[in-house]
CSV table of C-alpha atoms and ligand atoms in Angstrom, one decimal:
chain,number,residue,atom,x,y,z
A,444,UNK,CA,38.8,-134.9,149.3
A,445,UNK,CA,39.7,-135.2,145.6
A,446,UNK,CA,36.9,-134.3,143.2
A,447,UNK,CA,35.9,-137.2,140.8
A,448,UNK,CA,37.3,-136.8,137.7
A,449,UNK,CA,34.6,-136.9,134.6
A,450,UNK,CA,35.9,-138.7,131.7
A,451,UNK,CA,35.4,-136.8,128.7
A,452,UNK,CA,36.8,-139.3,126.6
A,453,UNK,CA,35.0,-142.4,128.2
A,454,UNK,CA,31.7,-140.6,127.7
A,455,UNK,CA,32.5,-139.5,123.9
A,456,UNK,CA,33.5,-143.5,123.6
A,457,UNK,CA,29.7,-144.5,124.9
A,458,UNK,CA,28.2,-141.5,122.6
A,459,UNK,CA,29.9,-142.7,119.7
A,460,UNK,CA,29.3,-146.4,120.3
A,461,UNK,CA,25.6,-145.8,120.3
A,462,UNK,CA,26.0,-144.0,117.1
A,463,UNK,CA,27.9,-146.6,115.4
A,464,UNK,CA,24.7,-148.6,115.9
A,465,UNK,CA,22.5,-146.2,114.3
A,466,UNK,CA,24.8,-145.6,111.2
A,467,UNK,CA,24.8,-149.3,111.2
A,468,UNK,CA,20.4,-149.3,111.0
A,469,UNK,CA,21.1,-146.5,108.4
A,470,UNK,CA,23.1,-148.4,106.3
A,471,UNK,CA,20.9,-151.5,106.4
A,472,UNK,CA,18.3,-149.2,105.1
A,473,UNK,CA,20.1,-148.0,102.2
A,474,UNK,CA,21.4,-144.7,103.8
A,475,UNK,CA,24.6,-143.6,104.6
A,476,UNK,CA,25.4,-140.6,106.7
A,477,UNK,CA,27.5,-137.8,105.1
A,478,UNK,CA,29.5,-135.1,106.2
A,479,UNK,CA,30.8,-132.2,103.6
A,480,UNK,CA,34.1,-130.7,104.8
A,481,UNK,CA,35.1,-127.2,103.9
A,482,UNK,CA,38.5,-125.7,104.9
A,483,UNK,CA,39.7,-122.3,103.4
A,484,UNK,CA,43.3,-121.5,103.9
A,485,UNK,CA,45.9,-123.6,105.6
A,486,UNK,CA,45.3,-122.4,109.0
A,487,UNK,CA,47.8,-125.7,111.0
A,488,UNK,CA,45.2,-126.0,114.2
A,489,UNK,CA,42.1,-125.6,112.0
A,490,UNK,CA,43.7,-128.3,109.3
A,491,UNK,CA,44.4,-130.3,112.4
A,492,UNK,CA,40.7,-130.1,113.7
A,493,UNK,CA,39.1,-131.2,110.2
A,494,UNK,CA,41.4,-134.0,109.9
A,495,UNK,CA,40.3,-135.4,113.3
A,496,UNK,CA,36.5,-134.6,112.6
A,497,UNK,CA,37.2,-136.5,109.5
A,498,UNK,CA,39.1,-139.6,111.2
A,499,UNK,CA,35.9,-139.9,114.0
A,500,UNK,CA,33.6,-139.8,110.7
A,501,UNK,CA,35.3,-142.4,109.2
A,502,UNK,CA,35.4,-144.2,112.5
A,503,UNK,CA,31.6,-144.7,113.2
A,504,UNK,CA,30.5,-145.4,109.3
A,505,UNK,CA,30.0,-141.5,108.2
A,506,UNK,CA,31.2,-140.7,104.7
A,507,UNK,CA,33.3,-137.3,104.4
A,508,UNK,CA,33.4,-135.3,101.4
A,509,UNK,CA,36.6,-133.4,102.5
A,510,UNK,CA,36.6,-129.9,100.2
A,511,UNK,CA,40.4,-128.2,101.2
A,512,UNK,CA,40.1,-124.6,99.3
A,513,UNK,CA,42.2,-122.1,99.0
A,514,UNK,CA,43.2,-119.2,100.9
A,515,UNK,CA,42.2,-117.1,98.2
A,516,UNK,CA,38.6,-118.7,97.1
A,517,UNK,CA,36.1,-115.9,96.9
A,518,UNK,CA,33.5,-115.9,99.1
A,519,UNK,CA,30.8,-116.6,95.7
A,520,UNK,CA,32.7,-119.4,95.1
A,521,UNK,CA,32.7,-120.5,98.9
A,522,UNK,CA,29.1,-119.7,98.7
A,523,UNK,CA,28.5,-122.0,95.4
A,524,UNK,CA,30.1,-124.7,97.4
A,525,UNK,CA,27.8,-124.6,100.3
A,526,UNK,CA,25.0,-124.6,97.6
A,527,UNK,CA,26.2,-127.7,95.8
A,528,UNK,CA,26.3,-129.3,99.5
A,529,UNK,CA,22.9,-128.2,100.2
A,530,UNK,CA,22.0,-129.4,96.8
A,531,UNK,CA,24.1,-132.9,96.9
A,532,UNK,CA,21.2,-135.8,98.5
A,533,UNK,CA,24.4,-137.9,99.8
A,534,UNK,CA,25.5,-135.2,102.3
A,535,UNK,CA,23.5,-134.7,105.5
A,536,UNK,CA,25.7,-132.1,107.3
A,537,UNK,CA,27.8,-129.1,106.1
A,538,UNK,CA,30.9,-128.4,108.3
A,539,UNK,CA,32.6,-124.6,107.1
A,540,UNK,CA,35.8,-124.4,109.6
A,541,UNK,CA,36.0,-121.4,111.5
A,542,UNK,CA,37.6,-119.0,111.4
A,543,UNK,CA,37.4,-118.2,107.4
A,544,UNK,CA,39.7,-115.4,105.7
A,545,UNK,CA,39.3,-111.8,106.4
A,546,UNK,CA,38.2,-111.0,103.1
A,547,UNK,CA,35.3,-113.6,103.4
A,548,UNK,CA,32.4,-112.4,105.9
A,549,UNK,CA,31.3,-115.7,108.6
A,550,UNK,CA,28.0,-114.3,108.8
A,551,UNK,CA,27.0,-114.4,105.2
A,552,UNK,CA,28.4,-117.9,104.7
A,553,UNK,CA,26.7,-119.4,108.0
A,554,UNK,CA,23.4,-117.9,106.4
A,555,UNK,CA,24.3,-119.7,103.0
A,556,UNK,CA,24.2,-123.3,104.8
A,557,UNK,CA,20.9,-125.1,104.4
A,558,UNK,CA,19.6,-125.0,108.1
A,559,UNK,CA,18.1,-128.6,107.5
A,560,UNK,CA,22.2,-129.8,107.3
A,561,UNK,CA,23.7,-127.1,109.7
A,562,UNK,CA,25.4,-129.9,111.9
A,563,UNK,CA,27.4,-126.6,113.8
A,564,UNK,CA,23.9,-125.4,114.7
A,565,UNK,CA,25.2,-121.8,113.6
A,566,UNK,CA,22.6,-121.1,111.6
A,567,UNK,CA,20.4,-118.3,113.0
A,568,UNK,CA,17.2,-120.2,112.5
A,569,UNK,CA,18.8,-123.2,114.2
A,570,UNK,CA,19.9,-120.7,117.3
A,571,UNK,CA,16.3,-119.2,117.2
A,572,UNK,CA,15.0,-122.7,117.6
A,573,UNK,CA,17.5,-123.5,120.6
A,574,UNK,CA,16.6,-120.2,122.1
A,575,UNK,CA,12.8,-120.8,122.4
A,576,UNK,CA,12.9,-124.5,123.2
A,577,UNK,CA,12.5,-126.6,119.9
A,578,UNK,CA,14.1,-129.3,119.1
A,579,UNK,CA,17.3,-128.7,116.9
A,580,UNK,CA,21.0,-129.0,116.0
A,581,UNK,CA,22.4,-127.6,119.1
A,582,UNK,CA,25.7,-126.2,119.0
A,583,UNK,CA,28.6,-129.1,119.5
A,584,UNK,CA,30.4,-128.0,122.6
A,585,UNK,CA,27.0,-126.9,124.5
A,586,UNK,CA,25.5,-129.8,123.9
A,587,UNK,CA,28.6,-131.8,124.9
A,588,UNK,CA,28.5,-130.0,127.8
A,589,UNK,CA,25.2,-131.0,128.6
A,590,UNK,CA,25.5,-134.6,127.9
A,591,UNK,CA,28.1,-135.1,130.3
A,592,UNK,CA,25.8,-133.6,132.8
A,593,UNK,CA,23.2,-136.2,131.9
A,594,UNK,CA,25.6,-139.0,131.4
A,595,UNK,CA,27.3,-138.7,134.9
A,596,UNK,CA,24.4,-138.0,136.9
A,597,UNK,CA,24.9,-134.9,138.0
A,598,UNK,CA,21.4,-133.1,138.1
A,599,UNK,CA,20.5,-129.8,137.0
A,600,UNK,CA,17.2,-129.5,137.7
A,601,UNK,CA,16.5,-126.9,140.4
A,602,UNK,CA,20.8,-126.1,140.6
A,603,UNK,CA,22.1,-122.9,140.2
A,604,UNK,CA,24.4,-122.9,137.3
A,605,UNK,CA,27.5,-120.2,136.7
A,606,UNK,CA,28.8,-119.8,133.3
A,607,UNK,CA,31.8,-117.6,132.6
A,608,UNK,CA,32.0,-116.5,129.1
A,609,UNK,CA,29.5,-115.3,126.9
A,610,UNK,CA,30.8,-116.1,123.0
A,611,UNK,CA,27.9,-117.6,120.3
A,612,UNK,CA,30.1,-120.5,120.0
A,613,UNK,CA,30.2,-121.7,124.2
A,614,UNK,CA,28.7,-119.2,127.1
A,615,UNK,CA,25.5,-118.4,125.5
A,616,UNK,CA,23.9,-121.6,123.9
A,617,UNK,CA,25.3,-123.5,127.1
A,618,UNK,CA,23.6,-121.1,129.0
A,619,UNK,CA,20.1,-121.2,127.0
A,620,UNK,CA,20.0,-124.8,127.1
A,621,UNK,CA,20.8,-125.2,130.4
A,622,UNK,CA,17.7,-122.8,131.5
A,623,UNK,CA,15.1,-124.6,129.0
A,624,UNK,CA,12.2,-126.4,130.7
A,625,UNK,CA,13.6,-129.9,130.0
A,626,UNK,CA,15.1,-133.0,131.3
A,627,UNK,CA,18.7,-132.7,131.9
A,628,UNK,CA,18.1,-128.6,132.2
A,629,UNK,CA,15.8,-126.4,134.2
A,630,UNK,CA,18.2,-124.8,135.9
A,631,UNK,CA,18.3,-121.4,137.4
A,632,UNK,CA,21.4,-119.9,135.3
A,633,UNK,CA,23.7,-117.0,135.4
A,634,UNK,CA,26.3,-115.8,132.7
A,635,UNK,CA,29.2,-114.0,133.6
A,636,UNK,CA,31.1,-112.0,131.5
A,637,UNK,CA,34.4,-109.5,131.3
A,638,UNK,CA,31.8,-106.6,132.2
A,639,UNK,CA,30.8,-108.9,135.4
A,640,UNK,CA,31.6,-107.1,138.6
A,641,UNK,CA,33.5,-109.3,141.1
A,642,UNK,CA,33.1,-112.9,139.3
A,643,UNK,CA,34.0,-115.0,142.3
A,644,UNK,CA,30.8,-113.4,144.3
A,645,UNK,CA,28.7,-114.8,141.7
A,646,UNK,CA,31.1,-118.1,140.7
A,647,UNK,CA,30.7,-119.2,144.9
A,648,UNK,CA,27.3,-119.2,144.3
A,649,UNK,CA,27.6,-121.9,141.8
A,650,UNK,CA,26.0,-125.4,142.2
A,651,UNK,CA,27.8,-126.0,138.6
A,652,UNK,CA,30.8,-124.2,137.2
A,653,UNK,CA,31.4,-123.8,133.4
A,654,UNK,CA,34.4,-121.8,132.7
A,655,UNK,CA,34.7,-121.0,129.0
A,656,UNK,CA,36.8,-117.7,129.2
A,657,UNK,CA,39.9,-118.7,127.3
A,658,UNK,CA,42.1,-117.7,129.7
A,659,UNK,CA,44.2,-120.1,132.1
A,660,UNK,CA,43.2,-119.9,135.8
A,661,UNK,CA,40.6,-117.3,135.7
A,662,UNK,CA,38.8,-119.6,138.0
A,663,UNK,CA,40.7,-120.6,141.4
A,664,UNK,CA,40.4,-122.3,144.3
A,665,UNK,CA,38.6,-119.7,146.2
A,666,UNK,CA,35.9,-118.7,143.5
A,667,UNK,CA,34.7,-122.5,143.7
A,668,UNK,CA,32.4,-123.5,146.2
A,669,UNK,CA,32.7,-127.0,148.2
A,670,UNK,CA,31.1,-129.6,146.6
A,671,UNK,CA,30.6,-127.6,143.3
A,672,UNK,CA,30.6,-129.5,140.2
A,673,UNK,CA,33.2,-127.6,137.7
A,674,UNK,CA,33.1,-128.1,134.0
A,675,UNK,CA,36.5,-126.4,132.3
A,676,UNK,CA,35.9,-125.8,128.6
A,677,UNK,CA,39.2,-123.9,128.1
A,678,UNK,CA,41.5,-125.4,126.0
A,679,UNK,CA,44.6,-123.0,126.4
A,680,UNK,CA,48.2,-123.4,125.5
A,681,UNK,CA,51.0,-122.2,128.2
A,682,UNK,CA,54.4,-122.7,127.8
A,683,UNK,CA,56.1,-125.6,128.7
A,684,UNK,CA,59.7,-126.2,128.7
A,685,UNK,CA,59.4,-130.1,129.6
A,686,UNK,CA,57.4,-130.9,126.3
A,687,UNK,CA,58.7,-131.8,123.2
A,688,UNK,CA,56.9,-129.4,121.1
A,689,UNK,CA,57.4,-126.7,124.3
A,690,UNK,CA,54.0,-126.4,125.1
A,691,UNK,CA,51.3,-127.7,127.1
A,692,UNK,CA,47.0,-127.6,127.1
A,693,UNK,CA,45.6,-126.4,130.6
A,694,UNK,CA,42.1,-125.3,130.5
A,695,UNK,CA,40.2,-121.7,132.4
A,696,UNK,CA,40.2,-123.5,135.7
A,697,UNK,CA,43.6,-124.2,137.9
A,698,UNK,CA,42.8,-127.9,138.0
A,699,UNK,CA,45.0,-128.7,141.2
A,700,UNK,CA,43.9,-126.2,143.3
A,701,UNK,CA,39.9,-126.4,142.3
A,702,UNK,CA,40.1,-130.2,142.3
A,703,UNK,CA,40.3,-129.8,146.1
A,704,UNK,CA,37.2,-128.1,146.8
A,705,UNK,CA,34.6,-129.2,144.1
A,706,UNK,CA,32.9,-132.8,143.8
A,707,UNK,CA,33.1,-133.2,139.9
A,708,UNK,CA,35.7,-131.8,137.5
A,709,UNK,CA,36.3,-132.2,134.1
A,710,UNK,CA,40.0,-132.6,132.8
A,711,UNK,CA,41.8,-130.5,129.9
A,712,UNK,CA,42.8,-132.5,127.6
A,713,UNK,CA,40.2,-135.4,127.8
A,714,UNK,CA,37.2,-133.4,128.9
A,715,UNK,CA,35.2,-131.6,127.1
A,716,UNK,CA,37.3,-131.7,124.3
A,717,UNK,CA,36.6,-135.1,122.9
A,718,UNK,CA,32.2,-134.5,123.3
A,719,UNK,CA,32.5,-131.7,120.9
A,720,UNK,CA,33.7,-133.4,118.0
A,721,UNK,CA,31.0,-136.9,119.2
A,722,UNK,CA,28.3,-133.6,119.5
A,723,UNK,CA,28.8,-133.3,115.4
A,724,UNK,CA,29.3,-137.0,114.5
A,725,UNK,CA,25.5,-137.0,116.6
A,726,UNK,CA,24.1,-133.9,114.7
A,727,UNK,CA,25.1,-135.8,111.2
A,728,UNK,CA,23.6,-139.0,112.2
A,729,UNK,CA,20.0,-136.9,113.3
A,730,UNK,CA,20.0,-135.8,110.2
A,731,UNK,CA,20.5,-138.6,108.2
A,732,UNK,CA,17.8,-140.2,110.3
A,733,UNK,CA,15.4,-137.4,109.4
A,734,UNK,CA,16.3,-137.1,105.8
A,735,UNK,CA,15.1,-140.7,106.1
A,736,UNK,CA,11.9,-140.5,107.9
A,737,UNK,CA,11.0,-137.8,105.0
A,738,UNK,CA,11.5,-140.4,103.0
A,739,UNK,CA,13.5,-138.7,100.6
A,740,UNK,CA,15.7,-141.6,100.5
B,134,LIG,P1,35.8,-116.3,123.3
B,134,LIG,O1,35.0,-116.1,122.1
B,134,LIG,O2,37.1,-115.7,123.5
B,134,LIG,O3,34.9,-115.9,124.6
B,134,LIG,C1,35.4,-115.8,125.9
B,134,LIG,C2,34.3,-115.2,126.8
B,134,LIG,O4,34.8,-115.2,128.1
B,134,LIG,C3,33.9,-113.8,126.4
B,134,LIG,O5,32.5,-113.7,126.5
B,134,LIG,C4,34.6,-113.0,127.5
B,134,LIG,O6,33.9,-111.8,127.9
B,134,LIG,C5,34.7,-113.9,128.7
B,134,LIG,N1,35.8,-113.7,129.5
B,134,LIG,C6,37.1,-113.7,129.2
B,134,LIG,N2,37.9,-113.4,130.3
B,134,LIG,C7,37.0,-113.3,131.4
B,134,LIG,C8,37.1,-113.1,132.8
B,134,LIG,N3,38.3,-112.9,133.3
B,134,LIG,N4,36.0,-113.0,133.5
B,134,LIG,C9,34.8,-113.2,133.0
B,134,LIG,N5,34.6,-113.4,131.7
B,134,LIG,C10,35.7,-113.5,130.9
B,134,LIG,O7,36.0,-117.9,123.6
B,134,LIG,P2,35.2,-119.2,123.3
B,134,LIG,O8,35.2,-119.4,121.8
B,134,LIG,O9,33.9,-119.1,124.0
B,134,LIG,O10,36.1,-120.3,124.0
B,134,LIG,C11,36.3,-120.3,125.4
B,134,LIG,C12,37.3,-121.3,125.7
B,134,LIG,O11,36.8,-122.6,125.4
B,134,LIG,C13,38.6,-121.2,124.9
B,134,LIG,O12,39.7,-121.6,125.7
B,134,LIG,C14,38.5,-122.1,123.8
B,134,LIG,O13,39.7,-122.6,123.3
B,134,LIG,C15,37.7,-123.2,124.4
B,134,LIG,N6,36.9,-124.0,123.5
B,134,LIG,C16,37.0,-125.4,123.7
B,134,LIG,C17,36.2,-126.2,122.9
B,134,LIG,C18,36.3,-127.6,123.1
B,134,LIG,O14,35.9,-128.4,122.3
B,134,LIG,N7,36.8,-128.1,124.3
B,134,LIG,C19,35.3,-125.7,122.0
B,134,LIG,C20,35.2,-124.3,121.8
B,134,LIG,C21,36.0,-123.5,122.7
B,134,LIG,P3,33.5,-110.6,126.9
B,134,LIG,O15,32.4,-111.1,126.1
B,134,LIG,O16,33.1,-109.5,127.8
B,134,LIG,O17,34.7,-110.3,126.1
């Protein structure tokens, strides 16, 4: 039997349409949400993933301050940027796109962002909270991750859950909040990695499946168990003669073959995809909401 398909974009639509309302109560209240924008260089894919981060802003009520530097801005004057942001009362979130250019250091700029409007939820503060259970910014795609879960059902609680990649960004923060005594989590939760000794002994095991590996197909058909649920958050580009632009997006699972065996899976494009960009439209909004309740508006 064909496994049901879980509509990324359906759920991002419901997401979003909740938020709407809450940037509308904002609003009423004298506040609106804002997003600060910073892109260094002129990196096409990362230009294209701030304009669309822009776009869904736009889209729900959220004001962008969209900040397009450089490929040569120092990393002090990247760094006075972020300050201004943290300084500026009408911005609620600072977005730096990843990745930055060699001569300016990620880890020193993620650092720089107030932790208060670190809507990524890079900071390490923010990933220390995640890690022991507090409430936070949790990191978009993670989180995305884990309101699909929620949102179609599909309980964790008691399941075993593989993950197959271990990057800061995907693999580990889906993993840690996955494993945290909460609703929608308490799962028992293993992370595969490159250094992982036969991966489908561990992947068959899975109750759910999130492949985030990068790499097309390095989950198939056999590694799946019946009646698994399989979240693919590989976005990977293979070529493609029959498309204009001679490519196409397939994610870390062969979709075909796995959508035989498992219950659930999640399509690339229109899976994951569209919750991680709804995941920072949320974060902004929380924290509007809480520069509110200080009543620093
Ligand atoms: P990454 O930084 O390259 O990390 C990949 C991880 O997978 C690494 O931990 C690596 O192990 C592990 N891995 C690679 N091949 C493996 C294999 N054959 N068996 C077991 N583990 C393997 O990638 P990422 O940033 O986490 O992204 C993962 C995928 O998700 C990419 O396709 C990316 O484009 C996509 N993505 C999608 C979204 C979205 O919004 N849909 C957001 C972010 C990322 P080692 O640590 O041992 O090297």
């Amino acid at each position: 039997m064909a496994a049901k398909i879980i509509d990324g974009k359906a759920i991002a639509e419901a997401v979003r349409s909740e938020l709407k309302e809450r940037v509308a109560a904002l609003s009423a209240k004298g506040t609106t949400p804002g997003l600060g924008v910073i892109l260094v260089g002129d990196n096409p894919a990362s230009r294209s993933y701030v304009t669309a981060k822009e776009r869904a802003c736009e889209s729900i009520g959220i004001y962008s301050d969209d900040n397009r530097l450089p490929a040569d801005t120092s990393e002090t004057d990247l760094l006075n940027k972020i300050n201004q942001m943290n300084q500026d009362s009408r911005i609620h979130g600072i977005l730096v796109q990843l990745p930055l250019p060699k001569h300016i250091d990620e880890s020193t700029v993620l650092l720089a962002i107030d932790p208060a409007k670190d809507v990524d939820g890079f900071h390490p503060m923010n990933v220390g909270k995640m890690m022991i259970g507090e409430e936070t910014f949790f990191p978009c795609t993670p989180h995305g991750v884990v309101q699909m879960l929620m949102r179609s059902g599909i309980e964790t609680a008691g399941k075993h859950v593989v993950v197959v990649g271990r990057s800061n960004i995907v693999g580990k923060p889906v993993a840690n909040m996955l494993l945290q005594k909460k609703e929608g989590a308490n799962a028992t939760v293993t992370l595969c990695h490159t250094g992982t000794t036969d991966l489908g002994s561990f992947s068959r095991q899975a109750d759910i499946l999130i492949a985030a590996s990068g790499w097309p197909n390095t989950v198939t058909t056999d590694m799946v168990k019946p009646g698994a649920v399989v979240i693919d958050v590989g976005v990977n580009r293979v070529e493609d003669a029959s498309k204009k632009n001679g490519y196409r997006l397939v994610g870390d699972v062969d979709f075909d073959g796995v959508s035989t065996v498992a219950s659930h899976i999640t399509p690339v494009p229109g899976g994951v995809g569209p919750m991680t960009i709804t995941m920072l439209l949320y974060n902004t909004v929380l924290s509007a909401e809480i520069e509110f309740e200080k009543g620093d508006r």
